[in-house]
Coordinates of C-alpha atoms and ligand atoms in Angstrom, one line a residue:
M1 CA 87.2 61.1 75.8
I2 CA 88.1 62.9 79.1
N3 CA 86.8 66.0 80.7
I4 CA 89.1 68.9 81.4
T5 CA 87.9 71.6 83.8
L6 CA 89.7 75.0 83.6
P7 CA 90.0 77.5 86.5
D8 CA 87.0 79.6 85.3
G9 CA 84.8 76.4 85.6
S10 CA 84.5 75.9 81.8
Q11 CA 84.8 72.3 80.6
R12 CA 86.2 70.7 77.5
Q13 CA 85.9 67.2 76.2
V14 CA 89.2 66.0 74.7
E15 CA 90.8 62.7 73.6
S16 CA 92.6 60.9 76.3
G17 CA 96.4 61.6 75.9
T18 CA 95.8 65.3 75.0
T19 CA 98.5 67.5 76.6
A20 CA 98.1 70.8 78.4
L21 CA 99.9 72.4 75.5
D22 CA 97.2 71.1 73.1
V23 CA 94.5 72.5 75.4
A24 CA 96.3 75.9 75.4
M25 CA 96.6 75.7 71.6
G26 CA 92.8 75.2 71.5
I27 CA 92.3 78.4 73.4
S28 CA 94.9 80.6 71.6
E29 CA 98.3 80.2 69.9
G30 CA 99.5 83.2 72.0
L31 CA 98.6 81.4 75.2
A32 CA 100.3 78.2 74.1
R33 CA 103.5 80.1 73.3
N34 CA 103.6 81.3 76.9
V35 CA 102.8 78.1 78.8
L36 CA 105.7 77.0 81.0
A37 CA 104.0 74.3 83.1
A38 CA 100.6 72.8 83.9
E39 CA 98.9 72.1 87.2
V40 CA 96.9 68.9 86.6
N41 CA 94.7 67.9 89.5
G42 CA 96.9 69.9 91.8
E43 CA 100.2 68.6 90.6
V44 CA 102.6 70.7 88.6
L45 CA 103.8 68.8 85.5
D46 CA 105.5 69.3 82.1
P47 CA 102.9 70.9 79.9
Q48 CA 103.6 68.2 77.2
R49 CA 102.7 65.3 79.5
P50 CA 99.6 63.4 78.2
I51 CA 96.5 63.7 80.3
T52 CA 94.7 60.4 80.5
E53 CA 91.9 61.0 83.0
D54 CA 89.3 63.7 83.9
A55 CA 91.3 66.5 85.3
S56 CA 91.2 70.1 86.6
L57 CA 93.8 72.0 84.6
K58 CA 95.6 75.3 85.2
L59 CA 98.0 76.5 82.5
L60 CA 101.0 78.2 84.2
T61 CA 102.9 81.1 82.6
W62 CA 105.6 83.5 83.8
N63 CA 102.9 85.3 85.7
D64 CA 102.3 82.3 88.0
E65 CA 104.7 81.6 90.8
E66 CA 105.0 77.9 89.8
G67 CA 105.4 78.9 86.1
K68 CA 108.3 81.1 87.0
R69 CA 109.9 78.4 89.2
T70 CA 109.6 75.9 86.4
M71 CA 111.4 78.3 84.0
W72 CA 114.1 79.0 86.6
H73 CA 114.6 75.3 87.4
S74 CA 114.8 74.6 83.6
S75 CA 117.3 77.4 83.3
A76 CA 119.5 75.6 85.8
H77 CA 119.7 72.8 83.2
L78 CA 120.5 75.3 80.6
L79 CA 123.3 76.7 82.7
A80 CA 124.6 73.2 83.2
E81 CA 124.6 72.5 79.5
A82 CA 126.5 75.8 78.9
L83 CA 129.0 74.9 81.6
E84 CA 129.5 71.4 80.2
A85 CA 130.2 72.8 76.8
L86 CA 132.7 75.4 78.2
Y87 CA 134.4 73.3 80.8
P88 CA 134.5 69.6 79.7
G89 CA 134.4 67.1 82.6
V90 CA 132.5 69.4 85.1
K91 CA 130.1 67.5 87.4
F92 CA 126.8 68.6 88.9
W93 CA 125.2 68.2 92.3
V94 CA 121.7 69.9 92.6
G95 CA 120.2 72.9 90.8
P96 CA 117.0 74.3 92.4
P97 CA 115.0 77.5 91.7
I98 CA 115.3 80.1 94.5
E99 CA 113.4 83.3 95.3
N100 CA 115.1 85.2 92.5
G101 CA 116.5 82.8 89.9
F102 CA 118.3 79.6 90.5
Y103 CA 121.6 78.1 91.3
Y104 CA 123.6 74.9 90.4
D105 CA 126.3 73.4 92.7
V106 CA 129.1 72.5 90.4
D107 CA 132.4 70.6 90.8
F108 CA 134.6 72.4 88.2
G109 CA 137.5 69.8 88.6
D110 CA 140.7 71.4 87.3
H111 CA 139.0 74.4 85.9
T112 CA 138.9 77.7 87.8
I113 CA 136.2 80.2 87.3
S114 CA 135.8 83.9 88.3
D115 CA 133.3 86.7 87.5
K116 CA 135.3 87.4 84.3
D117 CA 133.9 84.2 82.9
F118 CA 130.3 85.2 83.4
P119 CA 129.8 86.9 80.0
A120 CA 131.0 83.8 78.2
I121 CA 128.7 81.6 80.2
E122 CA 125.8 84.0 79.5
S123 CA 126.4 84.0 75.7
K124 CA 126.7 80.2 75.7
M125 CA 123.3 80.0 77.5
M126 CA 121.7 82.3 75.0
E127 CA 123.2 80.4 72.1
L128 CA 121.7 77.2 73.4
A129 CA 118.4 79.0 74.3
K130 CA 118.0 80.1 70.7
Q131 CA 118.2 76.5 69.5
K132 CA 114.8 76.0 71.2
N133 CA 115.8 72.5 72.3
P134 CA 112.9 70.6 73.8
F135 CA 113.1 69.2 77.3
V136 CA 112.5 65.5 76.7
R137 CA 111.5 63.3 79.6
S138 CA 112.4 59.6 79.8
E139 CA 111.8 57.0 82.5
M140 CA 114.7 54.7 83.4
S141 CA 115.3 51.7 85.5
K142 CA 117.6 52.3 88.5
A143 CA 120.2 49.8 87.1
D144 CA 120.4 51.6 83.7
A145 CA 120.6 55.0 85.5
L146 CA 123.5 53.7 87.7
A147 CA 125.3 52.3 84.7
Y148 CA 124.9 55.7 82.9
F149 CA 126.5 57.7 85.7
E150 CA 129.1 55.1 86.5
E151 CA 130.2 55.3 82.9
K152 CA 130.4 59.1 83.3
G153 CA 132.2 58.8 86.6
D154 CA 129.8 61.1 88.3
E155 CA 129.9 60.4 92.0
Y156 CA 127.4 63.2 92.7
K157 CA 124.5 61.8 90.6
L158 CA 125.3 58.3 91.8
D159 CA 124.9 59.5 95.3
L160 CA 121.5 61.1 94.4
L161 CA 120.5 57.8 92.7
E162 CA 121.2 55.9 95.9
G163 CA 118.3 57.6 97.6
L164 CA 115.8 56.9 94.8
E165 CA 113.5 54.0 94.4
D166 CA 113.5 51.9 91.2
G167 CA 110.5 52.8 89.1
T168 CA 110.6 56.5 90.0
I169 CA 113.7 57.6 88.1
T170 CA 113.4 60.0 85.3
F171 CA 115.9 61.7 83.0
Y172 CA 115.5 64.9 81.1
N173 CA 117.5 65.7 78.0
Q174 CA 117.8 69.0 76.2
G175 CA 120.3 69.5 73.4
N176 CA 123.5 67.8 74.4
F177 CA 122.7 67.7 78.1
T178 CA 121.1 64.9 80.1
D179 CA 120.3 65.2 83.8
L180 CA 118.7 63.1 86.4
C181 CA 115.6 65.0 87.4
R182 CA 112.1 64.7 88.7
G183 CA 111.0 67.7 86.6
P184 CA 108.8 69.5 85.7
H185 CA 110.4 71.6 83.0
M186 CA 109.2 74.1 80.4
P187 CA 108.6 72.9 76.8
H188 CA 111.9 74.1 75.3
T189 CA 115.0 76.3 76.0
G190 CA 113.7 79.1 73.7
H191 CA 111.5 80.5 76.5
V192 CA 114.7 82.1 77.9
K193 CA 115.2 85.4 76.2
A194 CA 117.7 86.9 78.7
A195 CA 120.2 85.2 81.0
K196 CA 122.5 86.5 83.7
V197 CA 125.1 84.8 85.9
M198 CA 124.8 86.7 89.2
A199 CA 127.4 85.3 91.5
I200 CA 129.5 82.4 92.5
A201 CA 130.1 81.2 96.1
G202 CA 131.7 78.2 97.8
A203 CA 129.2 75.5 99.0
Y204 CA 130.1 72.3 100.8
W205 CA 128.7 69.1 99.2
K206 CA 125.5 68.4 101.2
G207 CA 126.2 71.4 103.4
D208 CA 128.8 69.3 105.2
E209 CA 132.1 71.1 106.1
S210 CA 134.0 67.8 106.1
K211 CA 133.1 67.2 102.5
K212 CA 134.4 68.6 99.3
Q213 CA 133.8 72.3 98.5
L214 CA 131.7 72.8 95.3
T215 CA 131.1 76.1 93.5
R216 CA 127.5 77.4 93.7
V217 CA 126.7 79.3 90.5
Y218 CA 123.8 81.7 90.8
G219 CA 121.8 82.8 87.8
I220 CA 118.6 84.3 86.7
T221 CA 116.7 84.3 83.4
F222 CA 113.7 86.1 81.9
P223 CA 111.2 85.6 79.1
K224 CA 111.9 89.2 77.9
K225 CA 115.1 91.2 77.7
Q226 CA 113.5 94.3 79.2
E227 CA 112.6 92.3 82.3
L228 CA 116.2 91.5 82.9
N229 CA 117.1 95.2 82.6
A230 CA 114.3 96.2 84.9
Y231 CA 115.5 93.6 87.4
L232 CA 119.1 94.8 87.3
E233 CA 117.9 98.4 87.8
L234 CA 115.9 97.3 90.8
L235 CA 119.0 95.6 92.3
E236 CA 121.0 98.9 91.8
E237 CA 118.2 100.8 93.4
A238 CA 118.0 98.4 96.3
K239 CA 121.8 98.7 96.8
A240 CA 121.5 102.5 97.0
R241 CA 118.7 102.2 99.5
D242 CA 120.4 99.4 101.6
H243 CA 119.7 100.4 105.2
R244 CA 123.1 99.3 106.3
K245 CA 124.7 101.8 103.9
L246 CA 122.3 104.6 104.6
G247 CA 122.4 103.9 108.4
K248 CA 126.1 104.7 108.2
E249 CA 125.8 107.7 106.0
L250 CA 123.0 109.3 108.0
D251 CA 124.6 108.4 111.4
L252 CA 121.7 106.4 112.6
F253 CA 123.2 103.2 114.1
H254 CA 126.4 101.3 114.5
F255 CA 127.6 97.7 115.2
S256 CA 130.7 97.0 117.3
E257 CA 132.4 93.6 117.3
K258 CA 133.4 94.4 120.9
V259 CA 129.8 94.8 122.0
G260 CA 128.8 91.7 120.1
Q261 CA 127.3 90.5 116.9
G262 CA 123.7 91.4 116.1
L263 CA 123.5 93.9 118.9
P264 CA 122.8 97.4 117.4
L265 CA 124.0 100.6 118.9
W266 CA 121.6 103.5 118.2
L267 CA 123.6 106.7 117.5
P268 CA 122.0 110.1 118.6
K269 CA 120.2 110.7 115.3
G270 CA 118.9 107.1 115.1
A271 CA 117.9 107.2 118.7
D272 CA 116.1 110.5 118.1
L273 CA 114.2 109.0 115.1
R274 CA 113.3 105.8 117.0
M275 CA 112.1 107.7 120.1
R276 CA 109.9 109.9 118.0
L277 CA 108.4 106.8 116.4
E278 CA 107.8 105.3 119.8
S279 CA 106.2 108.5 121.2
F280 CA 104.0 108.7 118.1
L281 CA 102.7 105.1 118.6
K282 CA 102.4 105.6 122.4
E283 CA 100.2 108.6 121.8
A284 CA 98.0 106.8 119.3
Q285 CA 97.8 103.8 121.7
R286 CA 96.8 106.1 124.6
K287 CA 93.9 107.4 122.6
A288 CA 92.9 103.8 121.7
G289 CA 92.7 102.8 125.4
Y290 CA 96.0 101.0 125.9
E291 CA 97.8 101.1 129.3
G292 CA 101.6 101.1 129.4
V293 CA 103.4 98.4 131.5
I294 CA 107.1 97.7 132.0
T295 CA 108.6 94.3 132.6
P296 CA 112.2 93.1 133.1
H297 CA 114.6 91.8 130.5
I298 CA 115.0 88.4 132.2
G299 CA 112.5 86.0 133.7
N300 CA 112.6 82.8 135.7
K301 CA 113.0 79.7 133.6
E302 CA 109.8 78.3 135.1
L303 CA 107.9 81.2 133.5
Y304 CA 109.0 80.1 130.1
I305 CA 108.4 76.5 130.8
T306 CA 104.8 77.4 131.7
S307 CA 104.4 79.5 128.5
G308 CA 106.0 76.9 126.3
H309 CA 108.6 79.3 125.1
Y310 CA 111.4 77.3 126.8
A311 CA 110.5 74.3 124.6
K312 CA 110.6 76.5 121.6
Y313 CA 113.6 78.7 122.2
G314 CA 115.2 77.2 125.3
E315 CA 117.8 74.5 124.4
D316 CA 119.6 76.1 121.5
S317 CA 119.1 79.7 122.6
F318 CA 121.0 81.9 125.1
Q319 CA 122.0 79.9 128.2
P320 CA 120.4 80.5 131.6
I321 CA 121.8 83.0 134.1
H322 CA 122.3 81.3 137.5
T323 CA 121.9 82.9 140.9
P324 CA 124.8 81.2 142.8
A325 CA 123.2 81.4 146.2
E326 CA 119.6 80.4 145.5
G327 CA 120.3 78.0 142.6
E328 CA 117.6 79.6 140.3
E329 CA 117.9 79.9 136.6
Y330 CA 116.9 83.0 134.6
L331 CA 116.6 83.4 130.9
L332 CA 116.8 86.5 128.7
K333 CA 113.2 87.0 127.7
P334 CA 112.4 85.8 124.1
M335 CA 108.8 87.2 124.3
N336 CA 106.9 89.7 126.4
C337 CA 103.7 87.7 126.5
P338 CA 104.3 85.6 129.6
H339 CA 105.1 88.7 131.7
H340 CA 101.9 90.3 130.5
C341 CA 99.9 87.2 131.5
E342 CA 101.3 87.5 135.0
I343 CA 100.2 91.2 135.0
F344 CA 96.7 90.1 134.0
K345 CA 96.8 87.7 136.9
S346 CA 98.0 90.3 139.4
R347 CA 94.4 90.8 140.6
P348 CA 91.0 89.3 140.1
R349 CA 89.3 90.4 136.9
S350 CA 85.6 90.9 136.2
Y351 CA 83.9 91.0 132.8
R352 CA 83.4 94.7 133.5
D353 CA 87.2 95.3 133.3
L354 CA 87.5 93.7 129.9
P355 CA 89.0 94.4 127.5
V356 CA 92.3 95.3 129.1
R357 CA 95.1 96.3 126.8
F358 CA 98.7 96.2 128.1
A359 CA 101.3 97.9 125.9
E360 CA 105.1 97.8 126.2
F361 CA 108.1 98.6 124.1
G362 CA 109.6 95.4 125.3
T363 CA 113.2 94.3 124.4
V364 CA 113.6 90.7 123.7
Y365 CA 116.6 88.5 122.9
R366 CA 116.8 85.6 120.6
Y367 CA 119.8 83.7 119.5
E368 CA 120.4 83.9 115.8
Q369 CA 123.3 82.1 114.1
S370 CA 126.0 84.7 113.1
G371 CA 125.5 83.7 109.4
E372 CA 121.8 84.7 109.7
L373 CA 122.4 88.2 111.1
H374 CA 121.7 91.1 108.7
G375 CA 121.9 94.8 109.6
L376 CA 118.9 95.8 111.6
T377 CA 116.5 93.3 110.0
R378 CA 118.0 90.2 111.8
V379 CA 119.5 90.9 115.2
R380 CA 120.0 89.2 118.6
G381 CA 118.3 91.9 120.7
F382 CA 115.3 93.9 119.5
T383 CA 112.4 95.9 120.9
Q384 CA 108.9 94.9 120.0
D385 CA 106.1 97.5 119.9
D386 CA 104.2 94.8 121.8
A387 CA 100.7 94.8 123.3
H388 CA 98.4 92.2 124.6
I389 CA 94.6 92.6 124.7
F390 CA 92.7 90.4 127.0
C391 CA 89.0 90.2 126.1
T392 CA 85.9 88.0 125.8
V393 CA 85.2 85.9 122.7
D394 CA 82.4 88.4 121.8
Q395 CA 84.8 91.3 122.0
V396 CA 87.3 89.9 119.5
K397 CA 85.8 91.5 116.4
E398 CA 85.7 95.0 117.8
E399 CA 89.2 94.7 119.2
V400 CA 90.7 93.4 115.9
G401 CA 88.9 96.2 114.2
K402 CA 90.6 98.8 116.5
V403 CA 94.0 97.2 115.8
I404 CA 93.4 97.5 112.1
D405 CA 92.5 101.2 112.5
L406 CA 95.7 101.8 114.3
V407 CA 97.8 100.0 111.7
L408 CA 96.1 101.9 108.9
Y409 CA 96.8 105.2 110.7
I410 CA 100.5 104.2 111.0
F411 CA 100.8 103.2 107.3
R412 CA 99.2 106.5 106.2
T413 CA 101.5 108.7 108.3
L414 CA 104.6 106.7 107.2
Q415 CA 103.5 106.7 103.5
F416 CA 103.1 102.9 103.0
E417 CA 100.4 102.9 100.4
D418 CA 100.5 99.5 98.8
F419 CA 99.5 96.6 101.2
I420 CA 97.2 93.6 101.6
A421 CA 96.0 91.8 104.6
Q422 CA 96.7 88.1 104.8
V423 CA 94.1 86.2 106.9
S424 CA 95.5 82.9 108.2
L425 CA 92.9 80.3 109.1
R426 CA 92.8 76.6 110.1
D427 CA 93.5 73.8 107.8
P428 CA 90.1 72.2 107.4
E429 CA 91.7 68.8 106.7
N430 CA 93.6 68.8 110.0
P431 CA 91.3 70.0 112.7
D432 CA 93.2 68.2 115.5
K433 CA 96.3 70.3 115.0
Y434 CA 94.7 73.2 116.9
I435 CA 94.0 73.9 120.5
G436 CA 90.9 75.7 121.8
A437 CA 87.2 75.0 121.4
D438 CA 85.8 74.7 117.8
E439 CA 83.1 77.1 118.6
N440 CA 85.6 79.8 119.7
W441 CA 87.7 79.3 116.5
N442 CA 84.6 79.6 114.3
K443 CA 83.7 82.8 116.0
A444 CA 87.1 84.3 115.8
E445 CA 87.8 83.3 112.2
K446 CA 84.4 84.8 111.2
A447 CA 85.1 87.9 113.2
I448 CA 88.5 88.5 111.5
Q449 CA 87.2 88.1 108.0
E450 CA 84.1 90.2 108.6
V451 CA 86.0 93.1 110.2
A452 CA 88.7 93.0 107.5
D453 CA 85.9 93.4 104.9
E454 CA 84.2 96.1 106.9
K455 CA 87.4 98.1 107.0
G456 CA 87.7 97.7 103.2
L457 CA 91.0 95.8 103.3
K458 CA 92.3 93.9 100.3
T459 CA 92.6 90.4 101.8
V460 CA 93.9 87.0 100.9
V461 CA 92.8 84.0 102.9
E462 CA 95.3 81.3 103.6
L463 CA 93.9 78.0 104.8
G464 CA 96.2 76.1 107.1
E465 CA 98.4 79.1 107.8
A466 CA 97.0 79.8 111.3
A467 CA 99.2 79.1 114.3
F468 CA 98.2 76.1 116.4
Y469 CA 96.9 78.5 119.1
G470 CA 94.8 80.8 116.9
P471 CA 94.0 82.6 113.6
K472 CA 95.8 85.7 112.6
L473 CA 95.9 88.7 110.3
D474 CA 99.2 90.0 108.9
F475 CA 99.7 93.1 106.8
M476 CA 102.0 92.5 103.7
V477 CA 103.4 95.7 102.5
R478 CA 105.1 96.6 99.2
D479 CA 107.8 99.2 99.5
A480 CA 108.6 102.0 97.1
I481 CA 110.6 99.7 94.8
G482 CA 108.0 96.8 94.9
R483 CA 109.6 94.5 97.5
K484 CA 107.3 92.7 99.8
W485 CA 107.6 92.9 103.6
Q486 CA 105.5 91.5 106.4
L487 CA 104.5 94.3 108.8
G488 CA 101.9 94.6 111.5
T489 CA 100.5 91.3 112.9
V490 CA 97.4 90.6 114.9
Q491 CA 97.1 87.1 116.5
I492 CA 94.3 85.5 118.4
D493 CA 95.6 83.2 121.1
Y494 CA 93.7 80.5 123.0
N495 CA 96.8 78.8 124.3
L496 CA 98.5 81.2 126.8
P497 CA 95.3 81.9 128.7
E498 CA 95.0 78.2 129.1
R499 CA 98.6 77.6 130.1
F500 CA 98.6 80.5 132.6
E501 CA 95.0 79.7 133.8
L502 CA 93.8 83.2 133.2
E503 CA 90.3 83.9 134.4
Y504 CA 87.7 86.6 134.7
V505 CA 84.3 86.5 136.5
G506 CA 81.5 86.7 134.0
A507 CA 78.0 88.4 134.4
D508 CA 76.8 84.9 135.4
N509 CA 79.2 85.1 138.4
S510 CA 81.2 82.1 137.2
K511 CA 84.7 81.9 135.9
H512 CA 85.7 82.2 132.2
R513 CA 88.9 82.2 130.2
P514 CA 89.7 85.4 128.4
V515 CA 91.0 85.4 124.8
M516 CA 94.4 87.0 124.3
I517 CA 95.3 89.1 121.3
H518 CA 98.9 89.7 120.5
R519 CA 99.6 92.7 118.2
A520 CA 102.6 94.6 117.0
P521 CA 102.1 97.2 114.2
F522 CA 105.8 97.8 113.6
G523 CA 106.9 94.3 114.6
S524 CA 110.2 95.3 116.0
M525 CA 111.7 98.8 116.1
E526 CA 114.9 97.6 114.6
R527 CA 113.4 95.8 111.6
F528 CA 110.8 98.5 111.1
V529 CA 113.4 101.3 110.9
A530 CA 115.4 99.2 108.5
I531 CA 112.3 98.8 106.2
L532 CA 111.4 102.5 106.6
I533 CA 114.9 103.6 105.6
E534 CA 114.8 101.4 102.5
H535 CA 111.2 102.4 101.7
C536 CA 111.9 106.2 101.8
A537 CA 115.6 105.9 100.7
G538 CA 116.5 107.8 103.9
K539 CA 114.2 110.7 103.1
F540 CA 112.0 110.3 106.2
P541 CA 108.6 112.0 106.5
L542 CA 109.0 115.6 107.7
W543 CA 107.3 114.9 111.1
L544 CA 109.8 112.1 111.9
T545 CA 113.1 113.1 110.4
P546 CA 115.8 114.0 113.0
E547 CA 116.7 117.3 111.3
Q548 CA 113.9 119.1 109.6
V549 CA 115.6 122.3 108.5
K550 CA 119.2 123.3 107.7
I551 CA 119.9 127.0 107.9
L552 CA 122.6 128.1 105.4
P553 CA 124.0 131.6 105.8
I554 CA 125.8 132.6 102.5
S555 CA 128.7 134.1 104.4
D556 CA 130.0 134.5 107.9
R557 CA 128.4 138.0 108.1
F558 CA 125.0 136.4 108.3
N559 CA 125.7 133.8 111.0
E560 CA 124.2 135.9 113.7
Y561 CA 121.0 136.3 111.8
A562 CA 121.0 132.6 111.2
E563 CA 121.2 132.0 114.9
R564 CA 118.2 134.2 115.5
V565 CA 116.2 132.3 112.9
S566 CA 117.2 129.1 114.5
K567 CA 115.9 130.3 117.9
V568 CA 112.6 131.3 116.5
L569 CA 112.2 127.9 114.9
E570 CA 113.2 126.2 118.1
N571 CA 110.4 128.1 119.9
H572 CA 108.0 126.5 117.3
D573 CA 109.4 123.0 118.1
I574 CA 111.1 122.8 114.7
R575 CA 114.3 120.9 114.6
A576 CA 116.8 123.2 112.8
L577 CA 120.6 123.4 112.7
V578 CA 122.8 126.2 111.3
D579 CA 125.6 125.3 108.9
D580 CA 128.0 128.1 109.8
R581 CA 131.1 126.7 108.2
S582 CA 133.1 129.0 105.9
E583 CA 132.0 127.2 102.8
K584 CA 130.4 128.4 99.6
V585 CA 126.6 128.1 99.8
G586 CA 126.5 125.7 96.9
K587 CA 128.6 123.3 98.8
K588 CA 126.4 123.7 101.9
I589 CA 123.3 122.9 99.9
R590 CA 125.0 119.7 98.6
Y591 CA 125.9 118.6 102.1
A592 CA 122.3 119.2 103.3
E593 CA 121.0 117.2 100.3
L594 CA 123.3 114.3 101.1
E595 CA 122.0 114.4 104.7
K596 CA 118.5 114.3 103.2
V597 CA 117.3 117.4 105.2
P598 CA 113.8 118.3 103.9
Y599 CA 114.1 122.1 104.1
M600 CA 117.0 124.5 103.6
L601 CA 116.8 128.2 104.4
I602 CA 119.3 130.4 102.5
L603 CA 120.1 133.6 104.3
G604 CA 121.9 136.6 102.7
E605 CA 121.8 140.4 102.6
N606 CA 118.2 140.8 101.5
E607 CA 116.9 138.2 104.0
A608 CA 118.8 139.7 106.9
K609 CA 117.5 143.2 106.0
E610 CA 113.9 142.2 105.5
E611 CA 113.9 139.5 108.3
T612 CA 112.8 136.8 105.8
V613 CA 114.2 133.4 104.7
S614 CA 114.6 131.9 101.2
V615 CA 113.2 128.4 101.2
R616 CA 114.4 125.3 99.3
R617 CA 112.4 122.0 99.6
Q618 CA 114.3 118.8 99.0
G619 CA 113.4 117.4 95.7
E620 CA 111.3 120.4 94.7
G621 CA 113.8 123.3 94.6
D622 CA 113.1 127.0 95.4
L623 CA 109.9 127.9 97.1
G624 CA 110.8 131.7 97.3
G625 CA 111.1 134.0 100.2
M626 CA 108.8 134.4 103.3
S627 CA 108.9 135.6 106.9
V628 CA 110.3 133.3 109.5
E629 CA 106.9 133.1 111.2
A630 CA 105.2 132.2 107.8
F631 CA 107.8 129.5 107.3
A632 CA 107.2 128.0 110.8
E633 CA 103.4 128.0 110.0
H634 CA 104.1 126.3 106.7
I635 CA 105.9 123.4 108.5
R636 CA 103.4 123.2 111.2
S637 CA 100.5 122.8 108.8
E638 CA 102.4 120.3 106.6
I639 CA 103.0 118.1 109.7
A640 CA 99.4 118.5 111.0
E641 CA 98.2 117.3 107.6
M642 CA 100.4 114.2 107.8
L643 CA 99.4 113.3 111.3
K644 CA 95.7 113.9 111.2
Ligands
ZN701 ZN1 115.2 69.5 86.3
ZN702 ZN1 102.7 88.2 122.6

């Protein structure tokens, strides 16, 4: 008999050779039906593998990340089986699971394939899924495996076999398809209840342009039909919210080949939005005791050698700028931190000065390969809402707490409601990986966890995810359609103070190293605006949106009254524009809705006579008539409520 320990700590005594599926069966038949894989002593395996020693066991279903990956990887085999049935003679390279689904790299030989063929592939996959063919594992000697694929004339699998050691080779068979694979796989193909081929793309064999081009077939599968439908709806919704599309429609930013790839140009409305975000954060930072600093866009190469950034970004990044007369080398700055260290060093510091908090909207440049560039989320030049706090070890907790308060304030005003904090700590197995005294690490790790609890944050702790120079806390946000983004980071750093030999004089009159905290609530203005656009689908919060009110006279006769209303609103610092084109008012309303303007004021005979406005709120419809002053007050109080 062996002992099986389940995640809740409960134990079962079972015969040696019992499988994870048997254990699931012993709990409930419903559970057994949903098990896709099993984590046995930390290793993910086929759930029908016999367990022969005492083990901790976790049964993995679609709701576990590894369960999902097992289903998608198994689905790549199902896709291959379908393709082999439809296109005899096709050959396969590799078929891994990815973030959403899986792909398989395929050599279609003489066959050609286009998106018109997708439905036939999907039906074939479903036909094979319904057969509930089990995935059967067999071990094979290298010689037998080589013979099998030589017989098949499959140069791709022969190439894969070359790299494998005899005694480690396993095959998996389901239905009419056999593949060289390490596994694990789900019990049978019947777990797939919906399959979709998403796309095809060219992919060089082994990513090498001198080698043959294969076809990468992307697919996704689900254990329920409704889940596929929900996923496709989400994709449609994400497409409608794509910041590149909305950025164009709302006139926010532009990219010009002539200026260069990955270098965004902010158009007036986008610049207005970004500057308002910056002012908002500057004001919040001023209240929180930050001091603004400004540093140049380039720095001497020596600065980045000292900071260690040259080793990290130097060689394959932008090339140095030379001063011909003096023979110096300058680099576009990849980080603001080294500059801020030099500001700290600009004069002697005493413990009484600490903490000091230097803030800068600092523009940095990093070389990204052109294939990696993506709208505003991946660019070559971007502005961080950066700040560095220099403090004593004992001040870390309070300072991290203040940063958390600031981030929570920002999330609230920008309507990000669903988030967790990820706390990244040292890997206890690898204590030598980290620089800085143990005692300081212990203090800082404890401080971060305590303060996150005190602030009532939902946290997950990740061991081994800390940077080599210090622990950190990152906010992971879910947007309005459920996608996850990392926003707002707080990092403790023992490294740069050491490299720059930063010091302050303590109460004991001797010299000490300060701790440095890097923090950026938005991260970068470019990426943050992109996420915000997609989160609110271009309908920015009232306080932030470039145009708050559109004034719509129903005919030319009321243009003059419209101008007067506009003046009154302007005096109240409300951003309003008059649409005085000779169009029907219905059409003007539709334009304003497309531009996602929160308020519309409709002006006609009655309004002009009584000096009132008829108010429409985007998404809510008619709010009725009121005086201009009452409307201005309505907006003022709505904004005050959001920013309090
Ligand atoms: Zn496999
Ligand atoms: Zn920094």
